[in-house]
Coordinates of C-alpha atoms in Angstrom, one line a residue:
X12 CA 84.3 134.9 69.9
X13 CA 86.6 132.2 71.8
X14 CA 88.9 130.6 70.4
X15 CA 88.5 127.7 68.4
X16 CA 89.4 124.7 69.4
X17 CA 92.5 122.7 67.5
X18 CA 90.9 120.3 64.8
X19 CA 93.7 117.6 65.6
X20 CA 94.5 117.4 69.3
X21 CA 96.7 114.9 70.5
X22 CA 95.4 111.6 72.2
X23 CA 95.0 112.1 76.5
X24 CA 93.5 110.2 79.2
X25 CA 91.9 111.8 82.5
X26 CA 93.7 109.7 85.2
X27 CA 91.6 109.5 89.3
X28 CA 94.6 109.5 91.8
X29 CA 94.0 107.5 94.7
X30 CA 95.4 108.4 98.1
X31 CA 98.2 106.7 97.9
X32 CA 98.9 108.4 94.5
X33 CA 98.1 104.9 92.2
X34 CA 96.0 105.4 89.3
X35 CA 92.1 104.3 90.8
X36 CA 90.5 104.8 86.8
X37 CA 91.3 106.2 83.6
X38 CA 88.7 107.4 81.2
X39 CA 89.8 109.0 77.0
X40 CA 89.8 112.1 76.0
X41 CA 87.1 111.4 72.8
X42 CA 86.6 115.3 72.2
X43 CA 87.6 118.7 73.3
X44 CA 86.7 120.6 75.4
X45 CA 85.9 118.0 78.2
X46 CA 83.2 118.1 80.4
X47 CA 83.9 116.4 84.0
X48 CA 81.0 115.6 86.4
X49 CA 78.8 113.4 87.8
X50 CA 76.0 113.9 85.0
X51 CA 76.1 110.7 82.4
X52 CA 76.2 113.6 79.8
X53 CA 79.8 114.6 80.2
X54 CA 82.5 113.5 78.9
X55 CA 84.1 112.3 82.4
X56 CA 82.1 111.0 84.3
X57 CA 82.8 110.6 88.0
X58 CA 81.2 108.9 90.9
X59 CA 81.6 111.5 93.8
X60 CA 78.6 113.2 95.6
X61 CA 81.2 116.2 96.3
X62 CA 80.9 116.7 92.9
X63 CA 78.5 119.1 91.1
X64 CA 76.8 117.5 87.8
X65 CA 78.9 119.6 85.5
X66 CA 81.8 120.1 87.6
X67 CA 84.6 121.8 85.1
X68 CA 85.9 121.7 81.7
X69 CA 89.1 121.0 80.2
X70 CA 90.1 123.8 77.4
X71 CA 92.9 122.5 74.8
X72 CA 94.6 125.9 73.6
X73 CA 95.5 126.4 70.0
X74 CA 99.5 126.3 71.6
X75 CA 99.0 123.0 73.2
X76 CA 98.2 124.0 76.7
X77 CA 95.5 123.1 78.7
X78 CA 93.4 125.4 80.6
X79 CA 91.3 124.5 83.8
X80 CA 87.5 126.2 83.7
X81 CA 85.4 125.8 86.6
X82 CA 81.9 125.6 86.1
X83 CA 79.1 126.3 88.8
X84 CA 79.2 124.3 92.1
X85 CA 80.0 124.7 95.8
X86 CA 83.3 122.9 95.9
X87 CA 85.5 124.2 93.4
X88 CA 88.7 122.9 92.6
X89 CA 92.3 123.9 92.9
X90 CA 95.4 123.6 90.7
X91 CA 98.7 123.5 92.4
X92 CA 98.2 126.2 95.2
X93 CA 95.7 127.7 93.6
X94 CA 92.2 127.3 94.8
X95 CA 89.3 127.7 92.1
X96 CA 85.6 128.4 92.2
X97 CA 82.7 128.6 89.9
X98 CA 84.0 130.4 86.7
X99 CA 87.6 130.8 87.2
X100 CA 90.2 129.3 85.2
X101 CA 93.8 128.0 85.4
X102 CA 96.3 126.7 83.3
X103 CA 97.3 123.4 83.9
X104 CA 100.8 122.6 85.4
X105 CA 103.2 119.9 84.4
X106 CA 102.2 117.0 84.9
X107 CA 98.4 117.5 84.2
X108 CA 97.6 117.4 88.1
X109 CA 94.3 119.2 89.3
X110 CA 91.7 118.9 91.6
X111 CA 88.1 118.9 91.6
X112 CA 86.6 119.0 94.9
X113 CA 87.9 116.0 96.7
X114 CA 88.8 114.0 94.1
X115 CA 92.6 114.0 92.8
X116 CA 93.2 114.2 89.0
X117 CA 95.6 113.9 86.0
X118 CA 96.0 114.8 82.6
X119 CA 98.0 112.8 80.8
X120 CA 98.5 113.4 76.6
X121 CA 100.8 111.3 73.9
X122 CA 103.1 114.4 73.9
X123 CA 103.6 114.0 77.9
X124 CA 106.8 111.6 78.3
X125 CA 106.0 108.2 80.1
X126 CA 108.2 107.2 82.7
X127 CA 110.2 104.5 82.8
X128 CA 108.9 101.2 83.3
X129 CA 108.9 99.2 86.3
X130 CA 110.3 96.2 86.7
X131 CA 108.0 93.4 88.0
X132 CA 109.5 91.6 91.1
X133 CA 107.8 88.6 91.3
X134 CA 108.9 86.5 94.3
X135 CA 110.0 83.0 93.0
X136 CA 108.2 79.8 93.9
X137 CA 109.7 77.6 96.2
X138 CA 109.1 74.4 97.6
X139 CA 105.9 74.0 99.5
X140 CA 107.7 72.4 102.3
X141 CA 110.4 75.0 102.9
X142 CA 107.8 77.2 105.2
X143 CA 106.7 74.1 107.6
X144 CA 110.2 72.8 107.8
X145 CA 111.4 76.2 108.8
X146 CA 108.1 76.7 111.7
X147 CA 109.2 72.7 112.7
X148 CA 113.1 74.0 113.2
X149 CA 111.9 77.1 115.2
X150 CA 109.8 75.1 117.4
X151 CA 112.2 72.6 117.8
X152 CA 115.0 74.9 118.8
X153 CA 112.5 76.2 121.6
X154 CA 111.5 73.3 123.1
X155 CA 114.7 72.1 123.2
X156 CA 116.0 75.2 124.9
X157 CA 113.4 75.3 127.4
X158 CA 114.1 71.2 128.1
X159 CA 117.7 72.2 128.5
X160 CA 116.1 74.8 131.7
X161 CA 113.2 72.4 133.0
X162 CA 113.1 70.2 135.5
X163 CA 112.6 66.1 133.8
X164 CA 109.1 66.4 135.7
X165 CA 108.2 69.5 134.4
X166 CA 104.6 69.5 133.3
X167 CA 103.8 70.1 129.7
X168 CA 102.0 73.8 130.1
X169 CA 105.5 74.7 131.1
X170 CA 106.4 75.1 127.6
X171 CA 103.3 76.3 126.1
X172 CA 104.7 80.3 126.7
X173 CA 108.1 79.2 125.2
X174 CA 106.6 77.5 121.8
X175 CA 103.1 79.6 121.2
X176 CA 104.9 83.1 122.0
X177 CA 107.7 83.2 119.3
X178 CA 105.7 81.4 116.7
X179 CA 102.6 84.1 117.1
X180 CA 105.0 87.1 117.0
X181 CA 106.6 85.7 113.8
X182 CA 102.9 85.2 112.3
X183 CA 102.0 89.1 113.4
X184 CA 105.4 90.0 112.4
X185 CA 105.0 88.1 108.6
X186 CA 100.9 89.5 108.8
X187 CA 101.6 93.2 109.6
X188 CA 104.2 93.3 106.5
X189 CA 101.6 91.5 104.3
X190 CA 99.2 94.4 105.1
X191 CA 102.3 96.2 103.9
X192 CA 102.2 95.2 100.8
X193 CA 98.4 94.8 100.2
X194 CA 98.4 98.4 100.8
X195 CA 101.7 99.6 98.4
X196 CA 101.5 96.4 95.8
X197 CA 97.9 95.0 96.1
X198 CA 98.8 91.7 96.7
X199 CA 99.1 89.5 100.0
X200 CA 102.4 87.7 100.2
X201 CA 102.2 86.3 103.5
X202 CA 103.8 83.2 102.7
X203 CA 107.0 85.5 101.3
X204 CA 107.0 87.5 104.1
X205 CA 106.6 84.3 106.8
X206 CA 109.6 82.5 104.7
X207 CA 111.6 85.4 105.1
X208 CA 111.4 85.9 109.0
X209 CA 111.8 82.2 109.5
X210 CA 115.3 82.2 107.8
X211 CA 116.2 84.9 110.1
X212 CA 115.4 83.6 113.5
X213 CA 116.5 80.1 112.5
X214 CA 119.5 81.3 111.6
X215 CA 119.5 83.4 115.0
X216 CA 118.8 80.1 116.8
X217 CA 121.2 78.1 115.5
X218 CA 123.5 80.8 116.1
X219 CA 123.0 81.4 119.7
X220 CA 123.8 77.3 120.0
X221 CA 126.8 77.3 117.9
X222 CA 128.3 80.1 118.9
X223 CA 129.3 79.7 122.7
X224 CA 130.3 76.0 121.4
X225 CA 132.6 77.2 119.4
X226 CA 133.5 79.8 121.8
X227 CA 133.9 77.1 124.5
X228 CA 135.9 74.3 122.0
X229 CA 138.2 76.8 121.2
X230 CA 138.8 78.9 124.3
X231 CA 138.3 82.1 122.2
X232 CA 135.4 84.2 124.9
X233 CA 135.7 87.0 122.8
X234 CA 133.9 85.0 119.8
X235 CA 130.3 86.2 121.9
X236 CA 131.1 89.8 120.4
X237 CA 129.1 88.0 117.3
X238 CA 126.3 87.1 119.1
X239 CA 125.8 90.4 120.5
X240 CA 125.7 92.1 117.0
X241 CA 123.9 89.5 115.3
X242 CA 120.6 90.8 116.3
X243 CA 120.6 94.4 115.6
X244 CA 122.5 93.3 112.4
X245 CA 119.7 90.4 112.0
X246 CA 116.9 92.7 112.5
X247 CA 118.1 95.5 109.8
X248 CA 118.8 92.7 106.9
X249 CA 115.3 91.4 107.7
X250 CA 113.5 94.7 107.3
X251 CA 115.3 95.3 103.9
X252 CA 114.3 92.4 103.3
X253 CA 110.8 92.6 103.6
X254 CA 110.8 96.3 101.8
X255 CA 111.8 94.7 98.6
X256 CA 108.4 93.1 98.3
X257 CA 106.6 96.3 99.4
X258 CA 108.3 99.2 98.1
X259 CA 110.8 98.0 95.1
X260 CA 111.7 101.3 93.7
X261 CA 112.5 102.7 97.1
X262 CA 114.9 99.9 98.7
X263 CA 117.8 101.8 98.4
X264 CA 116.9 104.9 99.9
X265 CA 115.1 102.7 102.7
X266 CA 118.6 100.6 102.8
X267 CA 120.4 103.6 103.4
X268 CA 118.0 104.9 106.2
X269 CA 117.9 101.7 108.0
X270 CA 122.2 101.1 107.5
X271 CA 122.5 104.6 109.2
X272 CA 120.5 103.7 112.1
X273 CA 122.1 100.6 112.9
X274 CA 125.4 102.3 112.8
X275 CA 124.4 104.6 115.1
X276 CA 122.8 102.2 117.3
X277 CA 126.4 100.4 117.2
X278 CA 127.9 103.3 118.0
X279 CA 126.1 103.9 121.4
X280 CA 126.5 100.3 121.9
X281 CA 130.6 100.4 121.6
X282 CA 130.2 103.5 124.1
X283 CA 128.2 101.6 126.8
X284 CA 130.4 98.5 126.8
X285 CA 133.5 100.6 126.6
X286 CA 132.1 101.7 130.3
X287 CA 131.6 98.1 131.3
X288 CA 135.3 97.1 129.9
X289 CA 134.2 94.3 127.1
X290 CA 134.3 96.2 123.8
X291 CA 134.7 92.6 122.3
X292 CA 132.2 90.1 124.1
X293 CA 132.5 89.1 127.8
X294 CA 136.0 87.9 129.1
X295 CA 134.4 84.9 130.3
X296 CA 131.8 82.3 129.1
X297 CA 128.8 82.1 131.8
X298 CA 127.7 78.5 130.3
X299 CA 129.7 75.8 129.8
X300 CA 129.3 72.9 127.4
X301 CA 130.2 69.5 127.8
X302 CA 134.1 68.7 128.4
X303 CA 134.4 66.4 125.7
X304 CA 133.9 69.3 123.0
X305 CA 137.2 71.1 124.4
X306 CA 139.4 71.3 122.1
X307 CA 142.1 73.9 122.9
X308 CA 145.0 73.2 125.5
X309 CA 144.1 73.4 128.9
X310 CA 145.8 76.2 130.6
X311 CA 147.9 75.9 134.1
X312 CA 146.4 77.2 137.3
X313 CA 149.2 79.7 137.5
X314 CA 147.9 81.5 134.0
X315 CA 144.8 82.8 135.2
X316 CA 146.5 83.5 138.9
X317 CA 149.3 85.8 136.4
X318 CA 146.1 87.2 134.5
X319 CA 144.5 88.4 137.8
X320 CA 147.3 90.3 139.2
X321 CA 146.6 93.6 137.5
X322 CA 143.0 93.6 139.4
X323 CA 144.9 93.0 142.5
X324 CA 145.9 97.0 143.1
X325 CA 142.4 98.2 141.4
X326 CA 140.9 96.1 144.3
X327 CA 142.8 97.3 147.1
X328 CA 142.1 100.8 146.1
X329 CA 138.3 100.1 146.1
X330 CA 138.6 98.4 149.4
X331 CA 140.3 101.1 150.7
X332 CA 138.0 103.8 149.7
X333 CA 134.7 101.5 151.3
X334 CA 136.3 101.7 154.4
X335 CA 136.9 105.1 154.2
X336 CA 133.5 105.6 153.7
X337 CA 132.6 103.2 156.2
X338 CA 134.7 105.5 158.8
X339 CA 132.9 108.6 157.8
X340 CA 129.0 107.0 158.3
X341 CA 130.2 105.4 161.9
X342 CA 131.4 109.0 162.6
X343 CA 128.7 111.0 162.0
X344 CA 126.4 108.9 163.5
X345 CA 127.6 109.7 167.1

C-alpha cells in the first residue's frame, strides 16, 4: 500500500512562471496529493492546450518532501535537468521549480523562506510644467544655434531638420525605455523617462554655449577637454538613470557594467589624442565670441611668436623630407 499521506501538511501555493520569471497566477494547495491539468476536476487547473487533462500530481511525503508524478500525456514534464514522461516521478528541488509541458511552475510552502521584500520606487510627482519647459529650452537652444549659422533670409524649412530631428530622437529615446519598463515593471513611465533625457541634453546644450565662453573670457583653451568628456560621461549617467526605473534591484551591477565601459572608452580616447598632441582639449579655440566678454590680459605679439619657436625645427625637418621625396618621384620618372 502507498504511503499515507501527512494529516497536517503545511499551507503551499502552486505559482505559473512567466517568461520573464514574474509570477503570471497563483492557485492554494486545498488538499494533498494535487492534481494539475486542464480538467475543471483537478485541483490546479491550467489553461494550456499543451497540457493533458490530468497532467501530474504533487505527492507530499511523510518527511516533508515533495515528489513530482507524471500522469499520462504526450508532453511530459521535467524537473531540473531531468526530463519526465507518463508515470515517472521526481523529487522536487529547492525552490519548488518544475515543469509541465510548456508551462513553468513553482511550489512554494509556509516552511519555504520568503525573500526579502522589495522596496517600491515610486518616481515622485513633479510639476506638470517641468516637461514642456524643458522640450521649450531644447528647442529654443536649437533654433538659436541654427540662427547663429543661417543666413537673415534663410527660409523657415531651413530649420525644420534642426528642431523636428532632436526632439523625435528624445521622444524614441524616452518611448523605447518606457517599453523598458512595461516589460520588467508593468507600468509606462514615459513622462519619467522624457524628464530624465531632457535634463541631460539641456544641460548638454547649455554646456556647449557656456563652455567655449568661458573658455574664451578667460583665455584657458584647455577648458574644451570638458566638453569633450561630457558626452560619453552624459550618456552613461543618463542610462543609469533610466535603469533605476526599469530594473531597481540590479542598478548597481548595471552601474558597474556601464562605469567599466566608459573607462575604457576614455581610455582609447586618451590614446588617440595622445597621437594628435591635445590630451587636454585643443590648444586653440576655433570660434570666437564677442570681444567684450574678454576678460583675461591680452597677450603681446611677441608671446605667441616665443610659443611657436619650438615648431620652427619640427617644420624644417618635414620640409626637408617632402623635398626629399619630391627628388626621388622627379627621378624616377625619367
Amino acid at each position: 500500500m502507498p504511503a499515507a499521506e501527512p494529516l497536517m501538511p503545511p499551507a503551499a501555493v502552486v505559482e505559473l512562471l512567466g517568461r520573464d520569471g514574474r509570477v503570471t497566477l497563483v492557485q492554494r494547495v486545498a488538499r494533498w496529493p494535487v492534481r494539475i491539468g486542464r480538467s475543471p476536476a483537478c485541483d490546479i487547473v491550467l489553461d494550456d492546450a499543451h497540457l493533458a487533462a490530468e497532467h501530474a500530481e504533487l505527492h507530499l511525503q511523510p518527511d516533508g518532501s515533495v515528489r513530482l508524478k507524471l500522469l499520462p500525456s504526450r508532453n511530459g514534464g521535467q524537473v531540473g535537468k531531468q526530463r519526465l514522461s507518463g508515470g515517472d516521478e521526481a523529487a522536487l528541488p529547492a525552490g519548488g521549480a518544475f515543469q509541465l509541458a510548456g508551462c513553468a511552475l513553482r511550489l512554494r510552502t509556509a516552511a519555504d523562506p520568503l525573500p526579502a521584500e522589495h522596496l517600491l520606487v515610486v518616481d515622485k510627482v513633479r510639476h506638470w510644467a517641468l516637461v514642456p519647459l524643458l522640450l521649450l529650452v531644447m528647442l529654443f537652444i536649437q533654433w538659436a544655434d541654427r540662427w547663429s549659422s543661417l543666413d537673415p533670409d534663410a527660409r523657415w524649412v531651413d530649420y525644420a531638420s534642426p528642431l523636428l530631428g532632436p526632439l523625435a530622437l528624445v521622444l524614441g529615446w524616452a518611448g523605447l525605455w518606457s517599453l523598458a519598463s512595461q516589460l520588467f515593471q508593468h507600468r509606462f513611465p514615459f513622462t519619467a523617462h522624457l524628464r530624465r533625457v531632457l535634463v541631460v541634453v539641456v544641460a548638454l546644450q547649455v554646456l556647449e554655449w557656456v563652455l567655449p565662453t568661458i573658455a574664451y573670457a578667460l583665455s584657458w583653451p584647455r577648458l574644451m577637454v570638458v566638453e569633450a568628456l561630457s558626452n560619453p560621461v552624459a550618456g552613461a549617467l543618463l542610462v543609469i538613470w533610466h535603469t533605476r526605473l526599469v530594473w531597481p534591484g540590479a542598478r548597481r551591477i548595471l552601474g558597474g557594467g556601464i562605469a567599466a565601459l566608459l573607462l575604457l572608452w576614455l581610455g582609447l580616447q586618451v590614446g588617440n589624442r595622445q597621437e594628435q598632441q591635445y590630451v587636454f582639449g585643443p590648444p586653440y579655440l576655433a570660434t570666437l565670441p564677442p570681444p567684450a566678454l574678454r576678460l583675461a590680459t591680452p597677450k603681446p605679439p611677441e608671446t605667441l611668436i616665443e610659443s611657436l619657436q619650438p615648431l620652427k625645427a619640427e617644420l624644417a625637418r618635414q620640409a626637408r623630407k617632402d623635398n626629399e621625396g619630391a627628388g626621388d618621384d622627379d627621378g624616377g620618372g625619367e
